[in-house]
XYZ file of C-alpha atoms in Angstrom:
651
model
C 0.123 -0.061 -0.193
C 1.078 3.313 -0.973
C 0.594 7.002 0.513
C 1.041 10.704 0.119
C 0.063 12.626 2.968
C -1.167 15.983 2.581
C -0.992 17.590 5.705
C -2.377 21.009 6.596
C -2.285 22.843 10.212
C -5.786 22.770 11.640
C -5.607 23.467 15.054
C -3.625 22.570 18.126
C -6.764 22.721 20.970
C -8.404 19.646 19.454
C -7.927 16.762 22.266
C -6.311 13.282 20.524
C -6.729 10.160 21.637
C -3.466 8.749 22.573
C -2.552 5.403 20.968
C -1.420 3.369 23.725
C 1.683 0.934 22.770
C 0.722 -3.113 21.376
C 4.668 -4.005 22.121
C 5.246 -6.074 25.296
C 8.153 -5.178 26.649
C 5.626 -1.634 27.056
C 2.200 -2.968 27.859
C 3.488 -4.005 31.584
C 5.724 -1.009 31.762
C 4.532 2.379 33.957
C 6.464 4.695 31.153
C 6.597 8.053 32.187
C 3.712 10.426 30.651
C 2.934 10.750 26.827
C 4.159 14.358 26.598
C 2.447 16.171 23.415
C 4.161 16.820 20.163
C 4.114 20.161 20.793
C 6.431 19.730 23.975
C 8.945 18.984 21.720
C 8.561 21.276 18.483
C 6.625 24.064 19.219
C 6.557 24.559 23.491
C 5.886 28.277 24.102
C 7.712 28.111 27.215
C 11.421 28.770 26.271
C 13.891 31.560 26.180
C 17.559 31.557 25.105
C 20.136 32.123 22.942
C 20.965 34.949 25.294
C 24.132 36.827 24.054
C 25.300 40.562 25.667
C 26.305 43.471 23.404
C 29.498 44.706 23.104
C 29.346 47.495 25.368
C 28.115 45.068 28.014
C 25.346 47.141 28.776
C 22.655 45.061 27.164
C 21.216 41.517 26.530
C 19.707 39.852 23.723
C 17.665 36.770 23.112
C 15.321 34.295 21.802
C 11.809 33.698 23.116
C 8.237 32.826 22.427
C 5.314 35.402 21.789
C 2.436 34.106 21.524
C 3.165 30.979 18.688
C 6.095 33.181 17.734
C 9.715 32.710 18.525
C 10.627 36.802 18.618
C 14.105 38.594 19.355
C 13.541 40.871 22.697
C 16.245 42.577 24.307
C 16.983 44.263 27.716
C 19.057 47.049 29.678
C 21.273 44.851 32.238
C 20.011 45.705 35.607
C 16.343 46.628 34.774
C 13.138 45.245 33.959
C 12.668 46.796 30.734
C 12.697 44.010 28.505
C 10.713 44.212 25.405
C 10.143 41.880 21.620
C 11.595 43.606 18.649
C 7.971 42.263 16.916
C 9.445 40.095 14.046
C 9.558 36.572 13.780
C 13.273 34.807 14.551
C 12.221 30.814 14.375
C 15.330 29.171 12.854
C 17.877 31.575 13.079
C 20.262 33.466 15.347
C 21.513 36.813 15.408
C 25.041 38.843 16.608
C 25.509 42.320 17.349
C 26.674 45.086 15.720
C 30.045 47.097 16.925
C 28.117 49.551 18.070
C 25.411 48.070 20.077
C 22.614 49.500 18.573
C 22.061 47.311 15.840
C 21.588 43.406 15.703
C 22.890 41.322 12.248
C 21.104 37.969 11.285
C 21.569 36.091 8.212
C 18.245 34.827 7.140
C 16.995 32.870 3.396
C 14.130 32.384 1.798
C 12.262 29.016 2.292
C 15.272 27.189 3.049
C 17.008 27.989 -0.236
C 20.069 29.019 1.805
C 21.011 31.799 -0.273
C 20.997 33.880 2.924
C 20.733 37.555 3.254
C 22.269 39.957 5.642
C 19.182 41.732 7.656
C 19.367 44.849 9.911
C 17.224 45.774 12.928
C 17.842 48.794 15.055
C 17.111 47.729 18.583
C 16.187 51.776 19.488
C 13.685 52.204 16.678
C 11.298 50.540 17.543
C 8.907 51.079 14.585
C 11.662 49.753 12.378
C 10.990 46.104 10.703
C 14.518 44.276 10.120
C 15.942 45.428 6.634
C 17.662 43.534 4.011
C 20.763 45.206 3.318
C 22.175 42.266 0.828
C 19.398 42.276 -1.597
C 21.042 40.338 -3.976
C 19.609 37.817 -5.956
C 21.033 34.450 -5.672
C 23.455 35.052 -3.904
C 24.365 33.320 -0.635
C 26.273 35.735 2.041
C 27.936 35.524 4.731
C 29.293 37.529 7.989
C 33.219 37.562 7.438
C 34.039 39.476 10.740
C 32.771 42.344 12.969
C 35.271 44.821 12.863
C 36.686 46.950 16.593
C 36.283 50.601 16.152
C 34.263 50.930 13.256
C 30.739 50.841 14.251
C 29.790 51.861 10.587
C 30.589 49.128 8.407
C 31.457 44.887 8.546
C 33.367 42.062 6.321
C 30.992 39.860 4.663
C 32.047 37.483 1.608
C 29.503 36.405 -1.037
C 28.811 34.590 -4.327
C 27.466 37.516 -6.267
C 30.194 37.670 -9.367
C 30.664 33.374 -9.241
C 28.614 31.185 -7.859
C 31.365 28.656 -7.173
C 33.155 30.988 -4.671
C 33.328 34.281 -2.665
C 34.811 37.145 -2.789
C 35.398 39.422 0.558
C 33.749 43.291 1.358
C 33.192 45.807 3.140
C 29.541 46.840 3.821
C 28.195 49.917 5.116
C 25.304 49.074 7.686
C 23.762 51.825 7.391
C 23.515 52.312 2.924
C 24.334 48.747 2.429
C 27.110 49.898 -0.271
C 29.675 47.412 -0.835
C 33.953 47.849 -1.531
C 34.984 44.833 -3.265
C 38.689 43.989 -0.283
C 39.325 40.675 -2.100
C 38.194 39.240 -5.292
C 38.510 35.413 -5.309
C 39.869 34.421 -8.634
C 42.894 31.739 -7.461
C 40.913 28.706 -5.760
C 41.554 30.189 -2.203
C 38.684 28.474 -0.020
C 39.035 31.114 3.026
C 40.214 34.942 3.725
C 41.458 35.205 7.264
C 41.086 38.980 8.441
C 41.390 40.360 11.874
C 38.913 42.506 14.411
C 40.890 46.045 13.047
C 39.375 44.819 9.286
C 42.888 43.420 7.809
C 43.218 41.145 5.148
C 46.058 39.000 7.337
C 46.199 35.341 5.321
C 44.102 33.336 2.291
C 44.213 29.515 2.128
C 44.814 28.944 -1.273
C 44.211 25.090 -3.044
C 45.609 23.240 -5.796
C 44.722 19.229 -6.972
C 46.953 18.364 -4.119
C 47.649 20.961 -1.352
C 46.532 23.345 0.181
C 48.589 27.202 1.167
C 48.819 29.422 3.929
C 49.799 32.550 2.575
C 50.597 36.111 3.435
C 49.915 39.341 1.266
C 53.015 41.277 0.399
C 52.603 44.729 -0.778
C 54.420 45.699 -4.293
C 53.519 49.200 -4.639
C 49.868 49.307 -5.889
C 49.392 45.328 -6.132
C 49.664 42.416 -3.728
C 52.002 39.655 -3.801
C 50.998 36.000 -2.463
C 54.004 34.886 -0.317
C 53.639 30.714 1.197
C 53.580 30.401 4.863
C 52.942 27.079 5.189
C 50.929 23.543 2.876
C 49.183 20.603 3.981
C 47.609 17.599 1.880
C 44.097 18.559 0.997
C 42.733 15.757 3.170
C 44.368 16.823 5.923
C 41.998 18.639 7.984
C 43.357 22.078 8.570
C 41.569 25.366 10.386
C 43.397 28.493 10.897
C 41.698 30.359 13.969
C 43.330 33.844 14.203
C 47.076 35.710 14.563
C 48.116 36.440 17.752
C 48.631 40.226 19.032
C 51.792 40.356 18.132
C 51.285 38.989 14.362
C 54.468 36.940 15.220
C 52.005 33.740 15.151
C 48.691 31.988 13.983
C 46.517 29.915 15.859
C 45.405 27.027 14.088
C 42.995 23.263 14.564
C 45.623 20.899 13.127
C 46.011 17.106 12.212
C 49.284 17.285 9.602
C 51.641 15.153 10.803
C 49.425 13.598 13.366
C 46.383 11.360 13.282
C 44.126 13.956 15.662
C 42.637 17.600 15.273
C 44.979 19.790 17.869
C 45.311 23.003 18.761
C 48.890 24.407 17.044
C 50.739 27.774 17.010
C 52.456 28.149 14.049
C 55.318 30.555 14.130
C 55.644 32.952 11.095
C 59.066 33.400 11.020
C 60.277 29.961 10.844
C 57.086 27.605 9.740
C 57.481 26.066 12.979
C 54.182 24.106 14.732
C 53.703 23.761 17.876
C 51.176 21.515 19.957
C 49.501 24.135 22.356
C 46.681 21.401 23.130
C 45.522 17.666 22.057
C 43.043 15.359 23.411
C 44.417 11.524 23.207
C 41.145 9.896 22.218
C 39.654 12.806 19.826
C 39.695 15.892 17.862
C 39.902 19.461 19.497
C 36.579 20.080 17.989
C 36.553 24.468 18.819
C 38.966 27.119 20.785
C 37.757 30.903 22.077
C 40.561 32.981 22.535
C 40.946 35.855 24.924
C 39.472 39.471 22.966
C 42.443 41.551 24.730
C 45.403 39.052 24.254
C 44.548 37.004 21.170
C 45.619 33.963 23.027
C 43.532 30.858 23.564
C 41.244 30.907 25.992
C 39.458 27.938 26.082
C 39.276 24.313 23.979
C 36.626 22.313 23.407
C 36.111 18.450 22.948
C 33.777 15.878 23.052
C 35.022 12.292 23.931
C 32.080 10.230 25.411
C 30.979 13.556 27.460
C 31.715 16.880 26.073
C 34.634 19.096 28.125
C 36.096 22.269 28.264
C 39.560 23.127 28.953
C 40.485 26.307 29.875
C 43.623 27.646 28.617
C 43.754 30.640 30.307
C 43.771 29.774 34.385
C 41.672 32.433 35.355
C 39.079 30.974 33.953
C 39.423 27.674 35.727
C 37.374 28.715 38.747
C 35.120 30.737 36.716
C 33.629 27.673 34.221
C 33.734 25.361 37.952
C 30.670 27.265 38.868
C 28.873 25.658 36.336
C 29.890 21.826 36.598
C 26.820 19.894 38.246
C 27.285 16.973 40.028
C 26.945 14.745 36.740
C 28.512 15.328 32.527
C 27.458 18.729 31.543
C 28.534 20.887 28.420
C 29.710 24.169 28.854
C 29.943 26.468 26.643
C 30.594 30.303 26.592
C 28.551 31.738 24.185
C 29.181 36.042 23.878
C 31.477 38.273 26.090
C 31.484 41.958 26.275
C 34.638 43.732 24.665
C 35.624 44.208 28.290
C 35.240 41.053 29.002
C 33.753 41.693 32.102
C 30.397 39.369 31.017
C 30.429 36.400 29.910
C 27.070 34.320 28.879
C 27.356 30.920 29.296
C 25.040 27.721 28.382
C 24.849 24.919 30.108
C 23.598 21.146 29.377
C 23.107 18.019 30.196
C 21.122 15.219 28.168
C 17.814 16.502 29.308
C 17.487 19.976 29.513
C 19.128 23.521 28.786
C 19.777 26.795 31.607
C 21.703 30.202 30.311
C 23.413 32.224 32.633
C 25.430 35.277 32.863
C 28.690 35.174 34.848
C 31.044 38.543 36.242
C 33.702 38.168 36.169
C 34.634 40.033 38.338
C 32.437 39.271 40.982
C 32.245 35.829 39.971
C 28.569 36.457 40.330
C 26.044 33.948 38.179
C 22.573 34.205 37.130
C 20.112 32.538 35.586
C 18.849 34.128 32.444
C 16.913 31.822 31.412
C 15.769 27.728 30.722
C 15.345 25.758 27.755
C 12.107 24.644 26.963
C 12.205 20.828 28.396
C 12.830 22.116 31.757
C 9.623 21.711 33.206
C 9.299 18.038 32.285
C 12.921 17.159 32.297
C 12.105 14.558 34.843
C 10.410 12.902 32.716
C 12.729 12.796 30.161
C 15.042 9.694 29.302
C 19.038 9.237 29.836
C 21.726 8.982 27.225
C 24.746 7.161 27.706
C 27.719 6.538 25.810
C 28.605 3.508 24.630
C 30.989 1.503 23.170
C 31.946 -1.737 21.098
C 33.251 -3.777 18.387
C 33.008 -3.846 14.882
C 32.693 -6.834 12.682
C 36.457 -5.305 11.634
C 38.215 -5.130 15.081
C 37.113 -1.011 14.625
C 36.308 0.576 17.847
C 32.704 2.012 17.186
C 31.015 4.802 19.485
C 27.918 6.431 20.065
C 25.059 6.754 22.228
C 21.736 4.752 24.154
C 18.857 6.285 24.850
C 16.170 4.196 27.043
C 12.787 4.566 27.960
C 12.200 4.984 31.682
C 10.555 1.863 33.307
C 10.463 -0.118 30.338
C 11.060 -4.116 30.463
C 13.276 -5.440 27.243
C 13.893 -6.186 24.923
C 12.690 -2.716 23.853
C 11.463 -1.524 20.267
C 14.184 0.199 19.030
C 15.056 2.999 16.544
C 18.277 3.533 14.881
C 19.151 6.524 14.491
C 21.369 7.570 12.206
C 23.563 11.012 11.716
C 23.587 12.694 8.638
C 27.152 14.414 7.090
C 28.364 11.722 6.699
C 30.764 13.745 8.117
C 29.038 14.997 11.547
C 28.670 13.194 14.524
C 26.585 12.668 17.371
C 27.503 13.983 21.493
C 26.002 14.078 24.677
C 23.268 16.715 24.880
C 19.497 17.031 24.735
C 18.787 15.588 21.583
C 14.872 16.215 20.674
C 14.096 13.362 18.123
C 16.058 10.793 20.396
C 13.988 12.111 23.517
C 10.500 11.657 21.768
C 11.844 8.553 20.078
C 12.221 6.997 24.108
C 8.799 9.120 25.637
C 7.004 7.026 22.972
C 8.637 3.737 24.153
C 11.434 3.298 22.083
C 14.836 2.787 22.878
C 16.765 4.947 20.952
C 20.581 3.826 19.403
C 23.066 6.172 17.809
C 26.467 5.298 16.103
C 29.199 7.322 15.086
C 30.240 5.090 12.226
C 33.387 4.827 10.078
C 34.082 8.512 8.854
C 32.272 10.210 12.066
C 34.274 13.500 11.935
C 36.275 13.839 15.924
C 37.590 10.381 15.937
C 41.023 11.192 14.011
C 42.148 10.806 10.494
C 42.464 7.412 10.398
C 39.034 6.635 12.039
C 37.537 9.029 8.884
C 39.674 7.380 6.626
C 38.273 3.906 6.796
C 35.042 5.429 5.198
C 36.757 5.741 2.244
C 34.606 3.794 -0.676
C 32.794 2.183 2.065
C 29.199 3.758 1.274
C 26.537 1.229 1.818
C 29.320 -0.927 2.746
C 31.633 -1.316 6.038
C 30.055 2.317 6.723
C 27.168 0.428 6.935
C 27.886 -3.003 8.432
C 28.762 -0.497 11.524
C 25.254 0.165 11.764
C 23.623 -2.869 11.507
C 26.801 -4.220 14.459
C 25.371 -1.646 16.426
C 21.938 -3.446 16.146
C 23.395 -6.696 17.252
C 25.371 -5.116 20.044
C 21.909 -3.896 21.469
C 20.313 -6.923 20.592
C 23.125 -9.134 22.282
C 23.243 -6.704 25.353
C 19.149 -7.712 25.280
C 17.979 -4.502 24.407
C 16.886 -4.374 21.533
C 13.657 -6.373 19.907
C 15.336 -7.901 16.387
C 11.758 -8.104 14.874
C 10.772 -4.525 16.329
C 13.823 -2.121 15.456
C 13.631 0.520 12.807
C 16.073 2.559 11.224
C 16.004 6.562 10.580
C 17.994 9.210 9.554
C 18.155 12.661 8.185
C 20.470 13.114 5.193
C 22.949 11.017 5.180
C 21.525 9.309 7.792
C 18.193 8.871 5.517
C 20.415 7.421 2.826
C 21.488 4.950 5.260
C 17.872 4.201 5.884
C 16.982 3.751 2.173
C 20.046 1.128 2.439
C 19.130 -0.309 4.797
C 15.697 -0.895 4.157
C 16.536 -2.158 0.130
C 20.603 -3.741 0.654
C 19.687 -5.763 4.261
C 15.827 -5.904 3.709
C 15.402 -8.785 6.790
C 16.705 -6.490 9.731
C 14.786 -3.534 9.528
C 10.814 -3.497 10.612
C 10.402 -0.076 8.680
C 12.528 2.856 8.211
C 12.016 6.597 7.808
C 14.137 8.813 5.572
C 13.959 11.905 5.653
C 15.548 14.331 3.156
C 18.137 11.413 2.253
C 19.916 10.890 -0.708
C 18.445 7.826 -3.514
C 21.160 8.158 -6.162
C 24.470 9.181 -5.519
C 25.876 10.207 -8.967
C 22.938 12.924 -9.638
C 23.105 13.963 -5.593
C 26.650 14.853 -7.126
C 25.802 16.910 -10.229
C 23.241 18.921 -9.018
C 25.264 20.335 -5.706
C 25.253 23.638 -5.426
C 28.059 25.527 -7.245
C 29.870 26.942 -3.672
C 30.236 23.133 -3.096
C 32.791 22.931 -5.850
C 35.860 23.778 -3.562
C 35.296 21.427 -1.294
C 34.047 18.521 -3.378
C 37.552 16.514 -3.216
C 36.539 14.792 0.011
C 32.866 14.231 -0.588
C 34.390 12.293 -3.781
C 37.394 10.356 -2.497
C 34.870 9.167 -0.011
C 31.666 8.886 -2.079
C 33.182 8.136 -5.409
C 33.613 11.073 -9.185
C 30.268 10.545 -11.328
C 32.697 11.540 -14.340
C 34.923 8.794 -13.175
C 32.694 5.363 -15.218
C 34.601 3.196 -12.687
C 33.212 5.073 -9.984
C 29.889 6.015 -11.512
C 29.101 2.298 -11.892
C 29.980 1.968 -7.927
C 28.010 4.772 -6.820
C 24.968 2.956 -8.923
C 25.622 0.200 -7.148
C 25.805 2.067 -3.913
C 22.394 3.962 -4.373
C 18.978 2.472 -3.108
C 16.772 4.356 -6.298
C 18.526 0.885 -7.968
C 17.781 -1.395 -5.454
C 13.684 -0.298 -5.053
C 12.257 -3.511 -5.659
C 14.666 -5.392 -2.929
C 12.404 -3.652 -0.026
C 10.037 -5.430 1.954
C 9.148 -3.892 4.849
C 7.013 -0.683 5.165
C 8.577 2.800 4.588
C 8.444 6.908 5.425
C 9.584 9.673 3.536
C 9.481 12.864 4.228
C 11.219 15.611 2.018
C 11.506 19.343 2.139
C 10.265 21.115 -1.471
C 12.948 23.875 -1.322
C 16.131 21.747 -0.361
C 18.908 22.262 -2.246
C 21.420 19.789 -1.065
C 19.325 16.819 -1.254
C 16.562 18.059 -4.066
C 12.775 16.421 -4.052
C 13.435 15.045 -7.218
C 15.992 11.914 -5.279
C 12.931 11.268 -3.047
C 10.359 11.924 -5.776
C 12.250 9.119 -7.857
C 12.660 6.761 -5.239
C 9.160 6.697 -4.153
C 8.391 6.156 -7.987
C 10.548 3.376 -8.490
C 9.368 2.450 -4.873
C 5.483 2.169 -6.115
C 6.282 0.909 -9.280
C 7.423 -1.876 -7.240
C 4.287 -2.268 -4.866
C 6.164 -1.071 -2.052
C 4.572 0.139 0.944
C 5.874 4.126 1.066
C 4.043 6.879 2.483
C 5.412 10.189 1.445
C 5.225 13.683 3.007
C 6.747 16.770 1.173
C 7.053 19.723 2.911
C 6.388 23.322 1.489
C 8.289 26.394 2.263
C 11.290 23.740 3.896
C 14.966 23.191 2.814
C 16.948 20.384 3.994
C 16.136 22.216 7.487
C 12.543 21.624 8.773
C 12.721 25.130 10.455
C 9.444 26.518 11.408
C 7.325 24.510 13.997
C 4.172 24.169 12.107
C 6.070 22.159 9.846
C 8.342 20.298 12.501
C 4.856 19.001 14.330
C 3.777 17.895 11.105
C 6.921 15.888 10.629
C 6.564 14.799 13.878
C 3.280 14.029 13.956
C 3.877 11.551 10.868
C 6.674 9.914 12.491
C 4.952 8.897 15.818
C 1.765 7.359 13.519
C 4.308 5.237 11.570
C 6.035 4.287 14.521
C 3.309 3.160 16.307
C 2.101 0.116 13.889
C 5.193 -1.329 13.117
C 7.386 -1.005 16.263
C 4.326 -0.936 18.797
C 5.579 1.932 20.505
C 2.844 5.027 21.633
C 1.607 7.629 19.688
C -0.587 11.392 20.644
C -3.284 9.975 17.793
C -4.901 11.507 14.772
C -4.379 8.650 12.539
C -3.362 10.296 9.442
C -4.662 7.479 7.107
C -7.933 7.661 8.264
C -8.961 10.864 8.990
C -7.257 12.387 5.725
C -6.716 15.653 4.787
C -9.549 17.328 6.180
C -8.007 17.673 9.783
C -4.619 17.464 8.543
């Protein structure tokens, strides 16, 4: 049986009759209360994303007004909070240097052509102004300039869709001055807080080069300071205050990414901080000294290392009894006031820290704080793949349920991303419905070093998929997962893995949910956005080059589209209509192939969304479809409203 789901939101206030669990492990268990879908995707009891203004006098944050997420501002020490009066769903913001304006990047319906908007907080009647109204162009903020409140640096691909040029943008007039035209395969420009172009990263077929500008009359010559192979993970971060060194994240000549200091005079690298098990994922710098202050890593639990000893005691104030992720989200220019996000696996809190007094103030709490005690615990796991490779991941189990449990293998995207220990909305939603949730950081996942990443070369639908199935087998052997009631679900590459699992190992999973997942690797590659071209070498090394006949044949063999006839279990496919990464054609063709083979497929296309489902109304549609699909397949709970019986009159 095949269905296309047409979803039209009618009302959130209609009382639903919940679908009770039918799986044997759940029927006799005392599960936590069934939380409404809206608590996960449309919770109005939320305020967060706090940012301190550069002058240290104001706070801006996001919260819900009515049914709309908006930006609020207030003066520190005063009770004068007010909304700026426009929707802010799905995007973040930064302060301009003048502390009077906020800047945010926003696209149109998920098309990823981001524009820069400006809004003045001291002009209540002013609506956000698009100050980069360029057609079919992607804009990004490059640099907030110190002591120049009228300008910022931006990059955009208006001249050539495949590359980004550097501009100085006037925030009042929108006028742009070209500072650097990218005509030499430059993948990044490095600027400082004074708005100066300090370096560039250029690449050729084999190497990437860190180059410094050398003025020669009216022209500029570029001098090579360092080079590394294109397969190395190297990110240029910041020049130090004296300008005689540059800090980078680098795995050149090593397995794990470390924070290194590159001496400009000698070209020598010195390791500043490294973790023995995982890559260093991020670094924050002292604004005055421009020296590294904090280093972040993601082993089993998140970790922050205070490279500046003065920050050690300040961070201690935020540590909980158990594991916690501690992230500095903003700092004023004087470095007196700091906003800090503190999360565990169930909720996140937002704090203001005054470094002068050591005082901490709770600013806000994430949307789950009212029912965090009803959510499940996420714990790290490790197991061996069939070829002996150590794999890691996370397991989230519904509270007070018997075993073995109906299980969802939740596959992350990328594929060069990874799951981390934090509040995970999908995992908690599924666990609340009664499912064990297994997340596996399969080979190719970022963060575990070069060798672990490169073990995925050529292994789409191969050893990468074996890792996922090995995770399921481990969960079965541990008595956690019911092998007859295990589903696979994922977004992007996770959606691809879902389609691979259902078509190439058709008896392994009871059903699957593919969200914006590709079905045909060759045409996926051929339709990637033009601005991905400078970075495509890594993708093609791992997935293949469709212009190479041998690669194309292998990519076809690894594409679920051509194995649709082997699917024997139900599948739900969810697609954003405006997706520019995995275009709707990928899902359309997969659905057509499944229907031609008379397979059980449901298809939900969400209009006005791209690769990420941003708006709460559309997330509500998505999550409702997910729980209604899984309930008859796995025997878990659902909040009701059977789409398939009520049809489009209600939804």
